[in-house]
Short mmCIF file of C-alpha atoms in Angstrom, two decimals:
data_model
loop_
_atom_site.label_atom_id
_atom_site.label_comp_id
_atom_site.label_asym_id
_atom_site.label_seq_id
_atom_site.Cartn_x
_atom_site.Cartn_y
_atom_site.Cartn_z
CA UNK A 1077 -113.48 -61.62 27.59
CA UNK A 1078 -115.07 -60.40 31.07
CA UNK A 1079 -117.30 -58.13 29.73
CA UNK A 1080 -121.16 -57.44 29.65
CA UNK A 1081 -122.55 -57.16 25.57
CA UNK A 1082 -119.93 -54.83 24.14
CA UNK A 1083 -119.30 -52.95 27.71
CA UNK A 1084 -116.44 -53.31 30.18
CA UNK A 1085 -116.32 -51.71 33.66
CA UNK A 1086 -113.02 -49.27 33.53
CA UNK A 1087 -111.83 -48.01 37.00
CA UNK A 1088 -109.46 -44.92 37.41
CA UNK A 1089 -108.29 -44.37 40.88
CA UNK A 1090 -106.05 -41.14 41.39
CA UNK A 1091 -104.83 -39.08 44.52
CA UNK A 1092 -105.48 -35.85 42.58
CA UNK A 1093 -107.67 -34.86 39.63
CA UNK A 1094 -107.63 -38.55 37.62
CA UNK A 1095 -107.22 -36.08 34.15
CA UNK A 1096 -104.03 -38.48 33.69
CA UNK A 1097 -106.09 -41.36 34.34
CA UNK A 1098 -108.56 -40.32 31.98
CA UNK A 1099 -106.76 -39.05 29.03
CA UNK A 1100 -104.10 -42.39 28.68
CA UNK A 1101 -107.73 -44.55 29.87
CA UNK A 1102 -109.60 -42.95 26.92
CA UNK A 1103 -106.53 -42.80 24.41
CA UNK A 1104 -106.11 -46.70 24.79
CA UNK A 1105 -110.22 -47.60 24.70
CA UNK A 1106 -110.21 -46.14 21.62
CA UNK A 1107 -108.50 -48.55 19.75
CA UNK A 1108 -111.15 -50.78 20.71
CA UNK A 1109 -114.26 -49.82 18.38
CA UNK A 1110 -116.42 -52.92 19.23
CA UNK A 1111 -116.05 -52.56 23.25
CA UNK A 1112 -117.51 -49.68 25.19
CA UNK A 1113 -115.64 -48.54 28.86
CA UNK A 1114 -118.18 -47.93 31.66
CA UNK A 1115 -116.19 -45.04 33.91
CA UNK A 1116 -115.62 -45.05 37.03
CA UNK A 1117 -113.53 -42.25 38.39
CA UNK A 1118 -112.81 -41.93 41.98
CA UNK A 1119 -110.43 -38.64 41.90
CA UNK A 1120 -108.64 -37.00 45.34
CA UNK A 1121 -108.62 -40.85 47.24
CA UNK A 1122 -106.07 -39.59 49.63
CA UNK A 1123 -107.24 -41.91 52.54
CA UNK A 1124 -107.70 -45.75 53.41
CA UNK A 1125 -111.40 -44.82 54.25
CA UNK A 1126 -112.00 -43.13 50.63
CA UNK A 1127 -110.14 -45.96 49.40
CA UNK A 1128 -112.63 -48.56 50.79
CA UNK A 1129 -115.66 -47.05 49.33
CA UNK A 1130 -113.08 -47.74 46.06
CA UNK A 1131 -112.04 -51.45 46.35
CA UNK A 1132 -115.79 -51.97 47.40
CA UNK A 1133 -117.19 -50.57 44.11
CA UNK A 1134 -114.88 -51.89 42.46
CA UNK A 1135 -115.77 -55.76 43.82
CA UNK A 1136 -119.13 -55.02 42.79
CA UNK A 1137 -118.39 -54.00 39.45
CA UNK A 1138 -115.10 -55.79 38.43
CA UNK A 1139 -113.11 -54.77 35.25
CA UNK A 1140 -109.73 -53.19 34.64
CA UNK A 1141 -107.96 -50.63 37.39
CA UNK A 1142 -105.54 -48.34 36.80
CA UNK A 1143 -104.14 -46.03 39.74
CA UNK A 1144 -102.48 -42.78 40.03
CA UNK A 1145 -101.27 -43.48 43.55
CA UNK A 1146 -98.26 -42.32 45.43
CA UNK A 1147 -99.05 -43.64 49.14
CA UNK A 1148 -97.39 -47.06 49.43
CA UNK A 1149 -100.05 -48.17 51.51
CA UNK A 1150 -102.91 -47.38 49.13
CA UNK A 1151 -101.00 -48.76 46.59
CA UNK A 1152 -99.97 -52.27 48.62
CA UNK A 1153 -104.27 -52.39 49.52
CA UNK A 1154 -105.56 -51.84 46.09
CA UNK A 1155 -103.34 -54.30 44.09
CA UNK A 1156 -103.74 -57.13 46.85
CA UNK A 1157 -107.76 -56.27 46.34
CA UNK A 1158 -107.13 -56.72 42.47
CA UNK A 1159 -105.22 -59.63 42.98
CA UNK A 1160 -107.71 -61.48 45.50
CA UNK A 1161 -111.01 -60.78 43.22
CA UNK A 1162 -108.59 -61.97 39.89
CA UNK A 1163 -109.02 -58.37 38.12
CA UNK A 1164 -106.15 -57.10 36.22
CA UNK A 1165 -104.47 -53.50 37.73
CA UNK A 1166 -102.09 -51.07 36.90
CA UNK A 1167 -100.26 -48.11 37.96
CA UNK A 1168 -99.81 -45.93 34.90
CA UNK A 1169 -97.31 -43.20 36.56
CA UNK A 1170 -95.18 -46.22 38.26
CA UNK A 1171 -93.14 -47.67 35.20
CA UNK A 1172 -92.57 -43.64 34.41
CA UNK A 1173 -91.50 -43.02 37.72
CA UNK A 1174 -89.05 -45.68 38.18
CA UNK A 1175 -87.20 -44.42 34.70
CA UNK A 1176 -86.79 -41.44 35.59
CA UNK A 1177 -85.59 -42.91 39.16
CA UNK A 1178 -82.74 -44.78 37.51
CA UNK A 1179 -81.76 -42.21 35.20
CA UNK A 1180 -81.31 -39.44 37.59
CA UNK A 1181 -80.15 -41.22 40.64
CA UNK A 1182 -82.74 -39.29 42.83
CA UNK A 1183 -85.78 -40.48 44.66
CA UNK A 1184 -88.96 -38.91 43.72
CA UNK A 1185 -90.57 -36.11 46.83
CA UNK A 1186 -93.82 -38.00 46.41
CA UNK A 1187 -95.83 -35.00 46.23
CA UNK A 1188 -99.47 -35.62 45.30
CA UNK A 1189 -100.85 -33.21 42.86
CA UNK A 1190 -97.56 -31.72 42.20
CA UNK A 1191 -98.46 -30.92 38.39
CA UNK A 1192 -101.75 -28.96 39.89
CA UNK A 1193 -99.61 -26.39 42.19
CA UNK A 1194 -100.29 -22.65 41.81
CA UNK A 1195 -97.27 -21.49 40.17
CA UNK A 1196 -96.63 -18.89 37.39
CA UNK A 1197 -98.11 -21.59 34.61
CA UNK A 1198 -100.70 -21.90 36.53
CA UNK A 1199 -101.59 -18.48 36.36
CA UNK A 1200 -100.12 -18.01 32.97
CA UNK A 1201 -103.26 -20.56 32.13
CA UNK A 1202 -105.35 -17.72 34.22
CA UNK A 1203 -104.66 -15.04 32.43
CA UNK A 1204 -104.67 -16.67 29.41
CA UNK A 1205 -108.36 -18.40 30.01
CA UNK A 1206 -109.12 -14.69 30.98
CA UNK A 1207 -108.30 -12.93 27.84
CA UNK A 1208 -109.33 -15.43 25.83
CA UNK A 1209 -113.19 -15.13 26.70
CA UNK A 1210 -113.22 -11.46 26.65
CA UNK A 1211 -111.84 -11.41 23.15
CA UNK A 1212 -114.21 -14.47 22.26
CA UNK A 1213 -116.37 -13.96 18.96
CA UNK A 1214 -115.02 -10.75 17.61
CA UNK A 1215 -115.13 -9.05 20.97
CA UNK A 1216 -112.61 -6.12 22.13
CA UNK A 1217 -110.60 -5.95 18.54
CA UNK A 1218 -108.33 -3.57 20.32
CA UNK A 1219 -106.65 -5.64 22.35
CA UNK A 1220 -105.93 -8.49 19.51
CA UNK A 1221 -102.31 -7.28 19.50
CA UNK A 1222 -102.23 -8.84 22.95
CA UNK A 1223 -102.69 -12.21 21.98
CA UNK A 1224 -100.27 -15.42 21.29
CA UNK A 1225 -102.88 -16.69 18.48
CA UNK A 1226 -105.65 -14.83 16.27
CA UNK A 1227 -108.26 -17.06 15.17
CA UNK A 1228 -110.68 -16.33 12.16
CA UNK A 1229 -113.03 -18.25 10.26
CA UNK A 1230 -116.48 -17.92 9.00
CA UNK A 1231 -119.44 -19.72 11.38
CA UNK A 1232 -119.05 -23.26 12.70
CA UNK A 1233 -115.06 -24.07 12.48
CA UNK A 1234 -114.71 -24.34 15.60
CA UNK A 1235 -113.15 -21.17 16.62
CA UNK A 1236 -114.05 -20.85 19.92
CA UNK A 1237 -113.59 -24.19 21.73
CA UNK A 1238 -110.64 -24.07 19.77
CA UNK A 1239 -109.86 -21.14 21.38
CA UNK A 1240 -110.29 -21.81 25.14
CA UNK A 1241 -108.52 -25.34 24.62
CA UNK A 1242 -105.31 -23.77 23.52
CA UNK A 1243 -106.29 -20.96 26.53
CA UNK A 1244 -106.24 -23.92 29.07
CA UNK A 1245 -102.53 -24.60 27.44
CA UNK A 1246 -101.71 -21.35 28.59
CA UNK A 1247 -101.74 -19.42 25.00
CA UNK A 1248 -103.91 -16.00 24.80
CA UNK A 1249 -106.32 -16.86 21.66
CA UNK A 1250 -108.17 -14.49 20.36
CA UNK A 1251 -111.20 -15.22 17.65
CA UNK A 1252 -113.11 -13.46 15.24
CA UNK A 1253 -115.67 -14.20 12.68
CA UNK A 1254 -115.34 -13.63 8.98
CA UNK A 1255 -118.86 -12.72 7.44
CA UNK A 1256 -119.02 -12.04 3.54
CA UNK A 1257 -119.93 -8.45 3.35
CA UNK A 1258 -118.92 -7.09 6.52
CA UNK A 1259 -115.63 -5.62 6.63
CA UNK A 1260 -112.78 -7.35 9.00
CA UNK A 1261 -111.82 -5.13 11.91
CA UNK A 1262 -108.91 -3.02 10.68
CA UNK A 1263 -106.91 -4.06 13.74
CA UNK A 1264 -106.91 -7.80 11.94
CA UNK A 1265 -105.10 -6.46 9.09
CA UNK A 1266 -102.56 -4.55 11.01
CA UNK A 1267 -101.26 -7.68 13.55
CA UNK A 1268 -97.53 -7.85 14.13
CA UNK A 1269 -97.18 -10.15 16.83
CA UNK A 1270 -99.99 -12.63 17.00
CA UNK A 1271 -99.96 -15.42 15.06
CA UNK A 1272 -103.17 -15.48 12.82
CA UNK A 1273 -105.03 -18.74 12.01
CA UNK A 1274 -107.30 -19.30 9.36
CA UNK A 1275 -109.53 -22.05 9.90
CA UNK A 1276 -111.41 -23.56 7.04
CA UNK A 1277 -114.04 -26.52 6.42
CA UNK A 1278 -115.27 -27.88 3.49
CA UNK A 1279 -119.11 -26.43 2.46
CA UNK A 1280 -120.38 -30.08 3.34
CA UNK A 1281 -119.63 -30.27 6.81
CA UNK A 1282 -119.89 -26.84 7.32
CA UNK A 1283 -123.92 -27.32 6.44
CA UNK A 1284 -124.00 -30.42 8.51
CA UNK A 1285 -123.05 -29.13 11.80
CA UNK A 1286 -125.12 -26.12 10.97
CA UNK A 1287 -128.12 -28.07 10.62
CA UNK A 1288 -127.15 -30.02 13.66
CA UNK A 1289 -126.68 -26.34 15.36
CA UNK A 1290 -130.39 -25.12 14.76
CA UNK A 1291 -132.05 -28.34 15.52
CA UNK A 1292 -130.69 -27.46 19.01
CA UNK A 1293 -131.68 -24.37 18.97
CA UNK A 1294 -135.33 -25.14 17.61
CA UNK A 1295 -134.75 -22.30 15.00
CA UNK A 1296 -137.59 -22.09 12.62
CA UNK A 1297 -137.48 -20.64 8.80
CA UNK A 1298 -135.19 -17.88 7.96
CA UNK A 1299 -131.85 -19.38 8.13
CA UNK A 1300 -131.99 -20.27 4.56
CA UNK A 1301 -128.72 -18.80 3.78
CA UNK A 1302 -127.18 -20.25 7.03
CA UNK A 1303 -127.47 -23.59 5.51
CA UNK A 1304 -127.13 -22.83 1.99
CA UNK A 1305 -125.02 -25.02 -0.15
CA UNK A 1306 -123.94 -21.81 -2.63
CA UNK A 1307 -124.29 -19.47 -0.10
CA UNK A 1308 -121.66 -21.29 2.26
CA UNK A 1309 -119.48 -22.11 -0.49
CA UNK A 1310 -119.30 -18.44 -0.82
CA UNK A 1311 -118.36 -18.11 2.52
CA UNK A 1312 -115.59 -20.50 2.39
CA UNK A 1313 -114.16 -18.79 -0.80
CA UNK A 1314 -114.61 -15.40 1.14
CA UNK A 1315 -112.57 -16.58 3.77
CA UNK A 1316 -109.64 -18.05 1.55
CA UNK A 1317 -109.39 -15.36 -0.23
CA UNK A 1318 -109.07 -13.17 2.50
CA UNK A 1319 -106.57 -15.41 4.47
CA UNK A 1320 -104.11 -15.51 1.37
CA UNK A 1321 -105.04 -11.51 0.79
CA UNK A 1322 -102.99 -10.77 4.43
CA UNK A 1323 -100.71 -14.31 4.16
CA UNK A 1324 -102.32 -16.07 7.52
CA UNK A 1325 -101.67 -19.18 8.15
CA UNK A 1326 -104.49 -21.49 7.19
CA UNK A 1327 -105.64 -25.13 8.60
CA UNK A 1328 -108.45 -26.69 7.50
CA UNK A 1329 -110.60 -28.38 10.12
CA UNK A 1330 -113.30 -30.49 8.26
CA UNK A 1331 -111.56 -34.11 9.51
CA UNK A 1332 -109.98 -32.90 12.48
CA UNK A 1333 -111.31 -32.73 16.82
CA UNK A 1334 -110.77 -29.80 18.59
CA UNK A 1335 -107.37 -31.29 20.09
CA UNK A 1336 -106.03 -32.37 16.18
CA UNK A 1337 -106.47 -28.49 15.58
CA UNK A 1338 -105.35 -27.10 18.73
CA UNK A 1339 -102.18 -29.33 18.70
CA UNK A 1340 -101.77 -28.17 14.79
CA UNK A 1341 -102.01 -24.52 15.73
CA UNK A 1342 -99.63 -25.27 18.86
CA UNK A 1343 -97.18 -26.26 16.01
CA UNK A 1344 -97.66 -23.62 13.64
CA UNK A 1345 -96.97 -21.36 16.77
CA UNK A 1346 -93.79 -23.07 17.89
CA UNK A 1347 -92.52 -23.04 14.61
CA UNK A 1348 -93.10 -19.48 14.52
CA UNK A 1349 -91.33 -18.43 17.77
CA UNK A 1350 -88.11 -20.58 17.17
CA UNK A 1351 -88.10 -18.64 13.89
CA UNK A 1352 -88.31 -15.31 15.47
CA UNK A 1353 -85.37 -16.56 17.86
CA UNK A 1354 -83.04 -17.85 14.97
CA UNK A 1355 -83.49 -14.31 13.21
#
């Protein structure tokens, strides 16, 4: 195998932002555990003179290429660069492309960066990115009716990157803490349209990222109840018993990345609207 130790060079070449690129790149690497991909993204390579600087990188650290190319030309130069230095290359949108070619009967406008254009997702994604960090942490309770998604859950599950993830997918989130002994905004228990979300975690991992959290910070003694194990098993119970108190929805995050739990939430709230539509 041409790698170096446990490392492989990994090129991703795109004519717009390479998050394609990187997202199939990083999906397949990681069903690799024992070999490492060294990145090398070379986004916006709209040019033959950006795509030198490319092919000459690449001949100086060879490994696997895949492309996100529409230009023929680039295309024809980089694979006859792959081919002459015997590295393996790919066009990941190409295959995809041709498909839908054959099914439709239409040729494709060859627009680069056509999935980036400003149109009303676009600023859907805006707006929602907007709301969602003024309404971060508890903020501005009175507009939670606003949202597409409430999410609550006591410290450290993850509410916030949780948040602006499903944001970037164009949903208005909303989040606010739940803290044993101080009362829940009463504009939480009144909610009609939102969908609330209850995250949960067990008390185990809820002390270890905690710990991990004020080693960062360099916090010092009195966080003993931060980090305690009865103390956040309290919390936990707090929080369930709250969530089944006003029926949300609950999910429970210990296992699961910030994308498992956005993409469960992005269920739950599909589910929800084609149930609204069918009544």
């Amino acid at each position: 195998m041409p790698t170096t130790g446990n490392y492989f060079h990994l090129h991703l070449v795109s004519d717009s932002t390479g998050e394609t690129l990187i997202t199939v790149a990083r999906a397949v690497a990681a069903q690799y555990a024992n070999v490492t991909p060294v990145e090398h993204v070379y986004p916006l390579v709209r040019s033959q003179k950006q795509l030198d600087r490319v092919l000459d990188e690449i001949e100086e650290a060879p490994g696997i290429v895949l492309f996100t190319l529409l230009e023929k030309d680039l295309v024809a130069r980089l694979e006859a660069k792959c081919q002459q230095i015997n590295i393996p290359s790919l066009s990941i949108i190409g295959p995809v492309m041709q498909l839908f070619q054959a099914y439709l009967g239409a040729a494709t406008t060859g627009r680069v960066g056509a999935q980036h254009t400003l149109n009303a997702e676009y600023f859907k994604r805006i707006d929602a990115l907007n709301y969602t960090m003024i309404h971060d942490d508890g903020q501005h309770v009175e507009g939670l009716e606003e949202a597409d998604v409430v999410l609550v859950g006591v410290s450290r599950t993850s509410k916030t990157p949780t948040s602006i993830y499903l944001a970037n997918r164009g949903i208005r989130t909303a989040n606010v803490p739940l803290v044993p002994g101080i009362a829940i905004p009463h504009q939480l228990e009144n909610l009609k349209k939102p969908l609330v979300v209850s995250l949960h975690a067990t008390p185990e991992r809820l002390i270890q990222i905690r710990q991990n959290r004020l080693l960062s910070m360099g916090a010092g003694p009195g966080n003993d109840d931060y980090i305690d194990r009865q103390a956040v098993a309290d919390e936990v119970a707090f929080s369930r018993r709250l969530s089944a108190k006003f029926n949300w929805a609950q999910l429970d995050v210990t296992r699961r990345s910030i994308e498992e739990t956005a993409a469960a939430i992005l269920k739950l709230f599909t589910d929800r609207q084609r149930q609204h539509l069918s009544e």
